[in-house]
Coordinates of C-alpha atoms and ligand atoms in Angstrom, one line a residue:
M291 CA 26.4 76.4 -165.0
K292 CA 25.8 76.9 -168.8
T293 CA 22.4 75.7 -169.7
Q294 CA 22.7 72.2 -171.3
S295 CA 20.4 71.3 -174.0
L296 CA 19.1 68.7 -176.4
T297 CA 18.9 69.1 -180.2
I298 CA 16.0 67.3 -181.8
T299 CA 15.7 67.1 -185.6
D300 CA 12.3 66.4 -186.9
N301 CA 12.8 64.1 -189.9
R302 CA 9.4 65.0 -191.2
T303 CA 10.4 68.6 -191.9
G304 CA 14.2 68.6 -191.5
K305 CA 13.9 71.3 -188.8
S306 CA 16.0 71.2 -185.6
Y307 CA 14.9 72.4 -182.2
E308 CA 17.1 73.2 -179.2
I309 CA 15.5 72.1 -175.9
P310 CA 16.9 73.0 -172.5
I311 CA 17.6 70.2 -170.0
Q312 CA 16.8 70.9 -166.4
Y313 CA 18.2 69.1 -163.3
G314 CA 17.1 68.4 -159.8
T315 CA 19.4 67.8 -156.8
Y316 CA 21.4 65.0 -158.5
P317 CA 22.8 65.5 -162.0
D318 CA 22.6 61.8 -162.8
Y319 CA 19.0 61.5 -161.5
G320 CA 16.1 63.4 -162.8
A321 CA 17.5 65.3 -165.8
S322 CA 14.4 66.3 -167.7
I323 CA 13.0 68.4 -170.5
S324 CA 9.8 70.4 -170.4
A325 CA 7.1 68.5 -172.2
L326 CA 5.7 71.8 -173.4
D327 CA 8.9 72.5 -175.3
L328 CA 8.0 69.6 -177.6
R329 CA 4.8 71.4 -178.6
K330 CA 7.0 73.7 -180.8
I331 CA 7.7 70.7 -183.0
K332 CA 5.1 70.9 -185.7
V333 CA 4.8 70.0 -189.4
S334 CA 2.6 73.0 -190.1
A335 CA 1.2 76.1 -188.4
Q336 CA -2.2 74.3 -187.8
D337 CA -0.4 71.2 -186.3
F338 CA -1.1 71.0 -182.5
G339 CA 2.5 70.0 -181.9
L340 CA 4.2 66.9 -180.5
L341 CA 2.8 65.2 -177.4
T342 CA 4.5 62.5 -175.3
Y343 CA 2.6 59.3 -174.8
D344 CA 3.2 57.7 -171.4
P345 CA 0.4 55.5 -169.9
G346 CA 0.9 55.0 -166.2
Y347 CA 3.4 58.0 -166.2
T348 CA 6.3 55.6 -166.3
N349 CA 8.7 58.3 -167.4
T350 CA 7.0 61.5 -166.7
A351 CA 7.8 63.9 -163.8
S352 CA 4.6 65.6 -162.7
C353 CA 6.3 67.9 -160.2
K354 CA 9.5 69.1 -158.6
S355 CA 9.5 67.8 -155.0
S356 CA 11.8 68.1 -152.0
V357 CA 10.0 65.6 -149.8
T358 CA 11.3 62.1 -150.7
F359 CA 14.2 60.8 -152.7
L360 CA 14.1 57.3 -154.1
D361 CA 16.7 55.6 -156.2
G362 CA 15.2 52.3 -157.3
E363 CA 18.3 51.0 -159.0
K364 CA 20.4 51.3 -155.8
G365 CA 17.5 50.6 -153.3
I366 CA 17.8 54.1 -151.6
L367 CA 14.9 55.8 -149.9
R368 CA 15.3 59.1 -148.0
Y369 CA 12.8 61.5 -146.4
R370 CA 14.1 65.1 -146.7
G371 CA 17.6 63.7 -147.1
Y372 CA 17.5 61.3 -144.1
S373 CA 17.9 57.6 -144.9
I374 CA 14.9 55.4 -144.1
E375 CA 17.3 53.1 -142.2
Q376 CA 18.3 56.0 -139.8
L377 CA 14.8 57.2 -139.3
A378 CA 13.5 53.7 -138.6
E379 CA 16.3 53.2 -136.1
N380 CA 16.1 56.6 -134.3
S381 CA 13.0 58.5 -135.0
T382 CA 9.3 58.1 -134.2
Y383 CA 6.4 58.2 -136.7
L384 CA 5.1 61.5 -135.4
E385 CA 8.6 63.1 -135.5
T386 CA 9.1 61.7 -139.1
A387 CA 5.7 63.1 -140.0
Y388 CA 6.8 66.6 -138.8
L389 CA 10.0 66.2 -140.9
L390 CA 8.0 65.3 -144.0
L391 CA 5.6 68.2 -143.5
N392 CA 8.0 70.9 -142.5
G393 CA 11.3 69.9 -144.1
E394 CA 13.4 69.8 -140.9
L395 CA 13.5 67.6 -137.8
P396 CA 11.8 69.4 -134.9
N397 CA 13.6 70.6 -131.8
Q398 CA 12.3 69.5 -128.4
T399 CA 9.8 72.3 -128.1
Q400 CA 8.5 71.9 -131.6
L401 CA 8.1 68.2 -131.2
A402 CA 6.2 68.6 -127.9
G403 CA 3.9 71.2 -129.5
W404 CA 3.3 69.0 -132.6
H405 CA 2.5 66.0 -130.4
E406 CA 0.1 68.1 -128.3
D407 CA -1.6 69.6 -131.4
V408 CA -2.1 66.2 -133.0
L409 CA -3.2 64.3 -129.9
E410 CA -5.6 67.1 -129.0
H411 CA -7.6 66.6 -132.2
T412 CA -8.0 62.8 -131.9
F413 CA -11.6 62.9 -130.9
V414 CA -14.3 62.8 -133.6
H415 CA -17.7 64.3 -133.7
E416 CA -20.3 62.0 -132.1
N417 CA -22.2 61.8 -135.3
I418 CA -19.3 60.0 -136.9
K419 CA -20.1 57.1 -134.7
K420 CA -23.6 57.0 -136.1
L421 CA -22.2 57.1 -139.6
I422 CA -19.9 54.1 -138.8
D423 CA -22.9 52.3 -137.2
G424 CA -24.6 52.6 -140.6
F425 CA -22.0 50.4 -142.3
H426 CA -22.6 46.7 -142.7
H427 CA -20.8 44.8 -140.0
K428 CA -18.9 42.9 -142.7
A429 CA -17.9 46.2 -144.5
H430 CA -14.2 46.3 -145.5
P431 CA -12.6 48.8 -143.1
M432 CA -10.9 50.5 -146.0
G433 CA -14.3 51.2 -147.5
T434 CA -15.4 52.6 -144.2
L435 CA -12.3 54.8 -144.0
V436 CA -12.8 56.2 -147.5
G437 CA -16.4 57.1 -146.5
T438 CA -15.6 58.6 -143.1
V439 CA -12.5 60.6 -144.0
G440 CA -14.5 62.1 -146.9
A441 CA -17.4 62.8 -144.5
L442 CA -15.1 64.8 -142.3
S443 CA -15.2 67.6 -144.9
T444 CA -18.9 68.1 -144.0
F445 CA -17.9 68.6 -140.3
Y446 CA -15.2 71.1 -141.1
P447 CA -16.4 73.3 -143.9
D448 CA -13.6 75.8 -143.0
A449 CA -11.2 73.2 -144.6
K450 CA -11.9 74.6 -148.0
N451 CA -9.8 77.7 -147.2
I452 CA -6.7 75.9 -148.4
H453 CA -4.8 79.0 -149.2
E454 CA -4.7 80.2 -145.6
T455 CA -1.6 78.8 -143.7
D456 CA -3.4 78.5 -140.3
C457 CA -6.3 76.7 -141.9
R458 CA -4.0 74.3 -143.7
D459 CA -2.2 73.5 -140.5
R460 CA -5.5 72.9 -138.7
Q461 CA -6.6 70.4 -141.3
I462 CA -3.2 68.7 -141.1
W463 CA -3.6 68.2 -137.3
R464 CA -7.2 67.0 -137.8
L465 CA -6.3 64.5 -140.5
M466 CA -3.2 63.2 -138.7
A467 CA -5.2 62.9 -135.4
K468 CA -8.5 61.5 -136.6
M469 CA -7.5 58.9 -139.1
P470 CA -6.4 56.4 -136.4
T471 CA -9.6 57.1 -134.5
L472 CA -11.7 56.4 -137.6
A473 CA -9.7 53.3 -138.4
A474 CA -10.1 51.9 -134.8
F475 CA -13.8 52.7 -134.8
A476 CA -14.2 50.8 -138.1
Y477 CA -12.3 47.9 -136.7
R478 CA -14.4 47.8 -133.5
H479 CA -17.6 48.1 -135.5
S480 CA -16.7 45.1 -137.6
L481 CA -16.4 43.1 -134.3
G482 CA -19.5 44.6 -132.7
L483 CA -17.5 46.1 -129.9
P484 CA -18.1 49.5 -128.3
Y485 CA -15.9 52.3 -129.5
V486 CA -13.0 53.3 -127.3
Y487 CA -12.2 57.0 -127.0
P488 CA -8.7 58.4 -127.5
D489 CA -6.3 58.5 -124.6
Q490 CA -4.1 61.6 -125.0
S491 CA -1.6 60.5 -122.4
L492 CA -0.3 57.7 -124.7
S493 CA 1.9 58.0 -127.8
Y494 CA 0.4 58.4 -131.2
V495 CA 0.7 54.6 -131.9
G496 CA 0.0 53.7 -128.3
N497 CA -3.3 55.6 -128.4
F498 CA -4.2 53.8 -131.6
M499 CA -3.6 50.5 -130.0
N500 CA -5.7 51.6 -127.0
M501 CA -8.6 52.5 -129.3
L502 CA -8.3 49.1 -131.0
W503 CA -7.8 46.7 -128.2
K504 CA -8.8 48.2 -124.8
K505 CA -11.1 46.0 -122.9
S506 CA -12.2 46.7 -119.3
E507 CA -8.9 47.8 -117.8
L508 CA -8.7 51.3 -116.4
Q509 CA -5.9 52.4 -118.7
Y510 CA -4.6 50.4 -121.7
Q511 CA -0.9 49.8 -121.6
P512 CA 0.5 49.0 -125.0
N513 CA 3.2 46.3 -125.2
P514 CA 6.4 48.5 -125.8
I515 CA 7.9 46.1 -128.4
L516 CA 4.7 45.9 -130.4
E517 CA 4.2 49.7 -130.0
K518 CA 7.7 50.3 -131.3
A519 CA 7.3 47.9 -134.2
L520 CA 4.0 49.5 -135.3
D521 CA 5.7 52.9 -135.1
V522 CA 8.6 51.7 -137.3
L523 CA 6.1 50.2 -139.8
F524 CA 4.4 53.6 -139.9
I525 CA 7.7 55.3 -140.6
L526 CA 8.5 52.9 -143.4
H527 CA 5.1 53.6 -145.1
A528 CA 5.0 57.4 -144.4
D529 CA 5.9 58.6 -147.9
H530 CA 7.1 57.2 -151.2
E531 CA 7.2 60.1 -153.6
Q532 CA 4.8 60.2 -156.6
N533 CA 3.1 56.8 -156.2
C534 CA -0.5 56.1 -157.3
S535 CA -2.3 57.4 -154.2
T536 CA 0.0 60.4 -153.8
S537 CA -0.6 61.3 -157.4
V538 CA -4.3 61.0 -156.8
M539 CA -4.0 63.3 -153.7
R540 CA -2.2 65.9 -155.8
A541 CA -4.6 65.5 -158.7
V542 CA -7.7 66.0 -156.6
A543 CA -6.1 68.8 -154.6
S544 CA -5.2 70.5 -158.0
S545 CA -8.9 71.4 -158.4
Y546 CA -8.6 73.0 -154.9
S547 CA -10.9 70.4 -153.3
D548 CA -10.6 70.4 -149.5
P549 CA -8.0 68.1 -148.0
F550 CA -10.5 65.6 -146.5
S551 CA -12.0 64.9 -149.9
A552 CA -8.6 64.7 -151.5
T553 CA -7.3 62.3 -148.8
S554 CA -10.4 60.2 -149.1
S555 CA -9.6 59.8 -152.8
A556 CA -6.0 58.9 -152.0
I557 CA -7.2 56.2 -149.7
A558 CA -9.5 54.8 -152.4
A559 CA -6.4 54.6 -154.7
L560 CA -4.4 52.9 -152.0
Y561 CA -7.2 50.3 -151.6
G562 CA -6.3 48.5 -154.8
P563 CA -4.3 45.2 -154.7
L564 CA -1.6 46.6 -156.9
H565 CA -0.9 49.3 -154.3
G566 CA -1.7 49.4 -150.6
G567 CA -4.0 46.4 -150.9
A568 CA -1.0 44.2 -151.7
N569 CA -0.2 43.5 -148.1
E570 CA -3.7 41.9 -147.7
A571 CA -3.3 40.0 -151.0
V572 CA 0.1 38.6 -149.8
L573 CA -1.5 37.1 -146.7
H574 CA -4.4 35.5 -148.8
M575 CA -1.7 34.2 -151.2
L576 CA 0.5 32.7 -148.4
A577 CA -2.6 31.1 -146.8
E578 CA -3.6 29.6 -150.1
I579 CA -0.1 28.1 -150.6
G580 CA -0.4 26.8 -147.1
S581 CA 2.9 24.9 -146.8
V582 CA 6.6 25.1 -147.8
D583 CA 6.4 22.1 -150.1
R584 CA 3.7 23.7 -152.3
V585 CA 5.9 26.7 -153.1
P586 CA 7.6 25.4 -156.2
E587 CA 4.2 24.5 -157.7
F588 CA 2.9 28.0 -156.9
I589 CA 5.9 29.7 -158.5
K590 CA 5.2 27.6 -161.7
T591 CA 1.6 28.9 -161.8
V592 CA 2.9 32.5 -161.5
K593 CA 5.4 32.0 -164.4
S594 CA 2.8 30.3 -166.6
G595 CA 0.4 33.2 -166.0
E596 CA -2.2 30.9 -164.3
V597 CA -1.8 33.1 -161.2
S598 CA -1.3 36.6 -162.4
R599 CA 1.2 37.9 -159.8
L600 CA 3.4 37.0 -157.0
M601 CA 2.0 39.5 -154.5
G602 CA 4.5 41.5 -152.5
F603 CA 7.0 41.2 -155.3
G604 CA 8.1 43.7 -157.9
H605 CA 7.8 47.5 -157.9
R606 CA 7.5 50.2 -160.5
V607 CA 10.5 52.0 -159.2
Y608 CA 12.6 49.5 -157.2
K609 CA 14.7 47.2 -159.4
H610 CA 16.5 46.1 -156.3
Y611 CA 15.5 44.8 -152.9
D612 CA 13.1 47.3 -151.4
P613 CA 15.0 48.9 -148.5
R614 CA 11.8 48.9 -146.5
A615 CA 11.4 45.1 -147.0
T616 CA 14.8 44.6 -145.4
I617 CA 13.8 46.5 -142.3
C618 CA 10.5 44.7 -142.2
K619 CA 12.1 41.4 -142.3
K620 CA 14.3 42.3 -139.3
L621 CA 11.3 43.8 -137.5
A622 CA 9.4 40.6 -137.8
N623 CA 11.8 38.9 -135.4
D624 CA 11.2 41.5 -132.7
V625 CA 7.4 41.1 -133.1
F626 CA 7.5 37.3 -133.2
S627 CA 9.5 37.3 -129.9
V628 CA 6.4 38.6 -128.3
T629 CA 3.6 37.1 -130.3
G630 CA 5.2 33.8 -131.4
V631 CA 6.2 33.1 -135.0
N632 CA 3.6 33.5 -137.7
P633 CA 3.3 30.0 -139.2
L634 CA 3.2 31.6 -142.7
L635 CA 6.7 33.0 -142.2
A636 CA 8.2 29.7 -143.4
V637 CA 6.1 29.9 -146.6
A638 CA 7.2 33.5 -147.2
L639 CA 10.9 32.8 -146.7
E640 CA 10.8 29.8 -149.0
L641 CA 8.8 31.8 -151.6
E642 CA 11.5 34.5 -151.5
R643 CA 14.3 32.0 -151.7
V644 CA 12.9 30.2 -154.7
A645 CA 11.9 33.3 -156.5
L646 CA 15.3 35.0 -156.1
Q647 CA 17.0 32.0 -157.7
D648 CA 14.5 31.9 -160.6
D649 CA 15.4 33.5 -163.9
Y650 CA 11.8 34.7 -164.5
F651 CA 12.1 37.0 -161.4
I652 CA 15.8 37.8 -161.8
S653 CA 15.5 38.9 -165.4
R654 CA 12.6 41.2 -164.5
N655 CA 14.3 42.6 -161.4
L656 CA 11.4 41.4 -159.2
Y657 CA 12.4 41.5 -155.5
P658 CA 10.2 41.5 -152.3
N659 CA 8.6 44.9 -151.7
V660 CA 7.5 46.4 -148.4
D661 CA 4.3 44.5 -148.4
F662 CA 5.8 41.1 -148.6
Y663 CA 6.7 40.9 -144.8
S664 CA 4.5 43.7 -143.3
G665 CA 1.3 41.6 -143.5
L666 CA 2.9 38.7 -141.5
I667 CA 3.8 41.2 -138.8
Y668 CA 0.4 42.8 -138.7
Q669 CA -1.3 39.4 -138.6
A670 CA 1.0 38.2 -135.7
M671 CA 0.0 41.4 -133.8
G672 CA -3.6 40.5 -134.1
F673 CA -4.9 42.6 -137.0
P674 CA -7.3 40.9 -139.4
V675 CA -6.1 41.1 -143.0
G676 CA -8.8 43.7 -143.9
M677 CA -7.0 46.2 -141.6
F678 CA -3.6 45.9 -143.4
P679 CA -4.3 48.5 -146.0
V680 CA -5.9 50.7 -143.4
L681 CA -2.6 50.7 -141.4
F682 CA -0.8 51.7 -144.7
A683 CA -3.3 54.6 -145.1
I684 CA -2.8 55.9 -141.5
A685 CA 1.0 55.9 -142.1
R686 CA 0.9 57.3 -145.7
N687 CA -1.3 60.2 -144.4
A688 CA 1.8 62.1 -143.4
G689 CA 3.2 61.8 -146.9
W690 CA -0.1 62.7 -148.6
L691 CA -0.4 65.8 -146.5
A692 CA 3.3 66.8 -147.0
Q693 CA 2.8 66.5 -150.8
W694 CA -0.5 68.3 -150.7
K695 CA 1.2 71.2 -148.9
E696 CA 4.1 71.2 -151.3
F697 CA 1.6 71.2 -154.2
L698 CA -0.3 74.2 -152.9
L699 CA 2.9 76.2 -152.4
D700 CA 4.4 75.4 -155.8
P701 CA 3.9 78.2 -158.3
D702 CA 4.5 75.8 -161.2
Q703 CA 1.5 73.7 -160.4
K704 CA -1.8 73.7 -162.3
I705 CA -5.0 71.7 -162.3
A706 CA -4.1 68.1 -163.4
R707 CA -5.4 67.7 -166.9
P708 CA -3.5 65.2 -169.1
R709 CA -3.8 65.1 -172.9
Q710 CA -4.9 62.2 -174.9
I711 CA -4.1 60.8 -178.3
Y712 CA -7.5 60.6 -180.0
C713 CA -7.8 57.3 -182.0
G714 CA -11.5 57.2 -182.5
D715 CA -13.7 58.0 -185.5
Q716 CA -13.5 61.2 -187.5
A717 CA -16.5 63.5 -187.7
R718 CA -19.6 61.6 -189.0
D719 CA -23.3 62.3 -189.3
Y720 CA -25.9 61.1 -186.9
I721 CA -28.1 58.2 -188.3
A722 CA -31.7 58.0 -187.1
V723 CA -32.4 54.8 -185.2
D724 CA -34.6 53.3 -187.9
N725 CA -31.8 53.5 -190.4
R726 CA -29.1 51.8 -188.4
Ligands
LIG1 N1 4.8 38.6 -160.1 C1 5.0 38.1 -161.3 N2 5.4 38.8 -162.4 C2 5.5 40.2 -162.2 C3 5.2 40.8 -160.9 C4 4.9 39.9 -159.9 N3 4.6 40.5 -158.7 N4 5.4 42.1 -161.0 C5 5.8 42.3 -162.3 N5 5.8 41.1 -163.0 C6 6.2 40.9 -164.4 C7 5.1 41.4 -165.4 O1 4.3 40.3 -165.7 C8 5.9 41.8 -166.6 O2 6.4 40.7 -167.2 P1 6.5 40.7 -168.9 O3 7.6 41.7 -169.1 O4 6.8 39.3 -169.2 O5 5.2 41.2 -169.4 C9 7.2 42.5 -165.9 O6 7.3 41.8 -164.7 C10 7.0 44.0 -165.7 O7 5.8 44.2 -165.0 P2 4.9 45.5 -165.1 O8 3.5 45.1 -164.7 O9 5.2 46.2 -166.4 O10 5.5 46.4 -163.9 P3 4.9 47.7 -163.3 O11 6.0 48.6 -162.9 O12 3.8 48.2 -164.1 O13 4.1 47.1 -161.9 C11 3.7 46.5 -159.7 C12 4.6 47.3 -160.7 C13 4.1 46.8 -158.3 C14 2.2 46.9 -160.0 C15 3.9 45.0 -160.0 O14 5.2 44.6 -159.8 C16 2.9 44.1 -159.2 O15 1.8 43.9 -159.6 N6 3.4 43.6 -158.0 C17 2.5 42.8 -157.2 C18 1.6 43.7 -156.4 C19 2.4 44.4 -155.2 O16 3.1 43.7 -154.5 N7 2.2 45.7 -155.1 C20 2.8 46.4 -154.0 C21 3.8 47.4 -154.4 S1 4.8 48.1 -153.0 C22 3.6 49.0 -152.1 C23 3.2 50.2 -152.8 O17 4.0 51.1 -152.9 O18 2.1 50.3 -153.3

């Protein structure tokens, strides 16, 4: 195909520049120009050249990626070309993680090998228990996870050899395997309960449930409906292209930090209420509203700015119903058939109904996102709200690692180092303190 281009005329100088347009897989999605091509646009030889200004990277592609495709206008989400709906229906989290990491669905032998490799690494060094013991019993489990995942780099100093394929794979197994163990230990610590060691005969999610909830029984048997529901929720959260925490993972990895340190940073980014912390914030919000009749009043406070946001609504990329929220809503019924209905469901349904008829939300394309219903399910399953973002982190780990691997193998990538537009003082002389 003949190279297509853009002609830009600089009205300051009258000069025109031809800038090539590049495409990704879809011609109507992701057409872009290289930001560096704009640097040629100058008014003089000393001029640095034109920059783009894009706080929050709302219109800047930081990489070429083959992992996840998202069309926010149409509500489409695909991992490696497979729709989120088909994966949620037919796959498992561990199989989906393999797909994200390797680009193809595994055959039976590959899947069995992957399962074995991950489950084999689920144990953590005994000193990690001491580290967790040192956290306050009221410590938020997400804070504990940030600390303990970061600490893993001190247990595995070989992890810094990020350019060796075998070494990278080993860290991927370790991170995939140990994150649920650390999360479960953080949870048990907050309750003052003894830690439960991994049971490698269970599924990935079944083992996690075992480490969370095993009591004195000889072997923990997860409820199959709840095990499946948690597995599907993990699939829904496994990747979401260049979101805040994934961008942090890539940015930290770009200085060639080890993957434990990079993942710890990604978890820290996920912690915030505008990102992975939103599922926790939704539950606090629903509890505060308390009953269906108080919904209209609450919506009024959001619109007037008295309450800043309707949590679980809106998305940087989706301008349509988040496809993950649709699956979550259906999943809630399966879970509630076992646990009983979460009493806050009625408040959530009414909130959605009222918001979707309100011009404030319609005109801004604000629809429920994945976090609007996931928290209700987690709560019904018995998770305290502080664990919600932790569950998100365990699931997103697969995506972070897939994006990390892609980053390291991409010859275009460099250390992340954005530019700024300096708006401060020009050069001036220092004034001695007595003269100020
Ligand atoms: N409630 C009320 N108004 C909202 C909301 C909301 N949840 N989200 C956006 N708006 C308004 C916002 O006030 C602004 O209005 P105006 O044009 O009058 O100033 C307009 O919509 C555009 O908002 P924005 O802040 O420019 O949008 P953004 O793309 O920067 O933010 C967001 C995206 C997800 C941070 C935001 O929608 C939000 O804060 N939502 C609530 C938190 C939440 O649920 N986050 C989870 C996202 S999904 C999980 C994940 O991937 O992390």
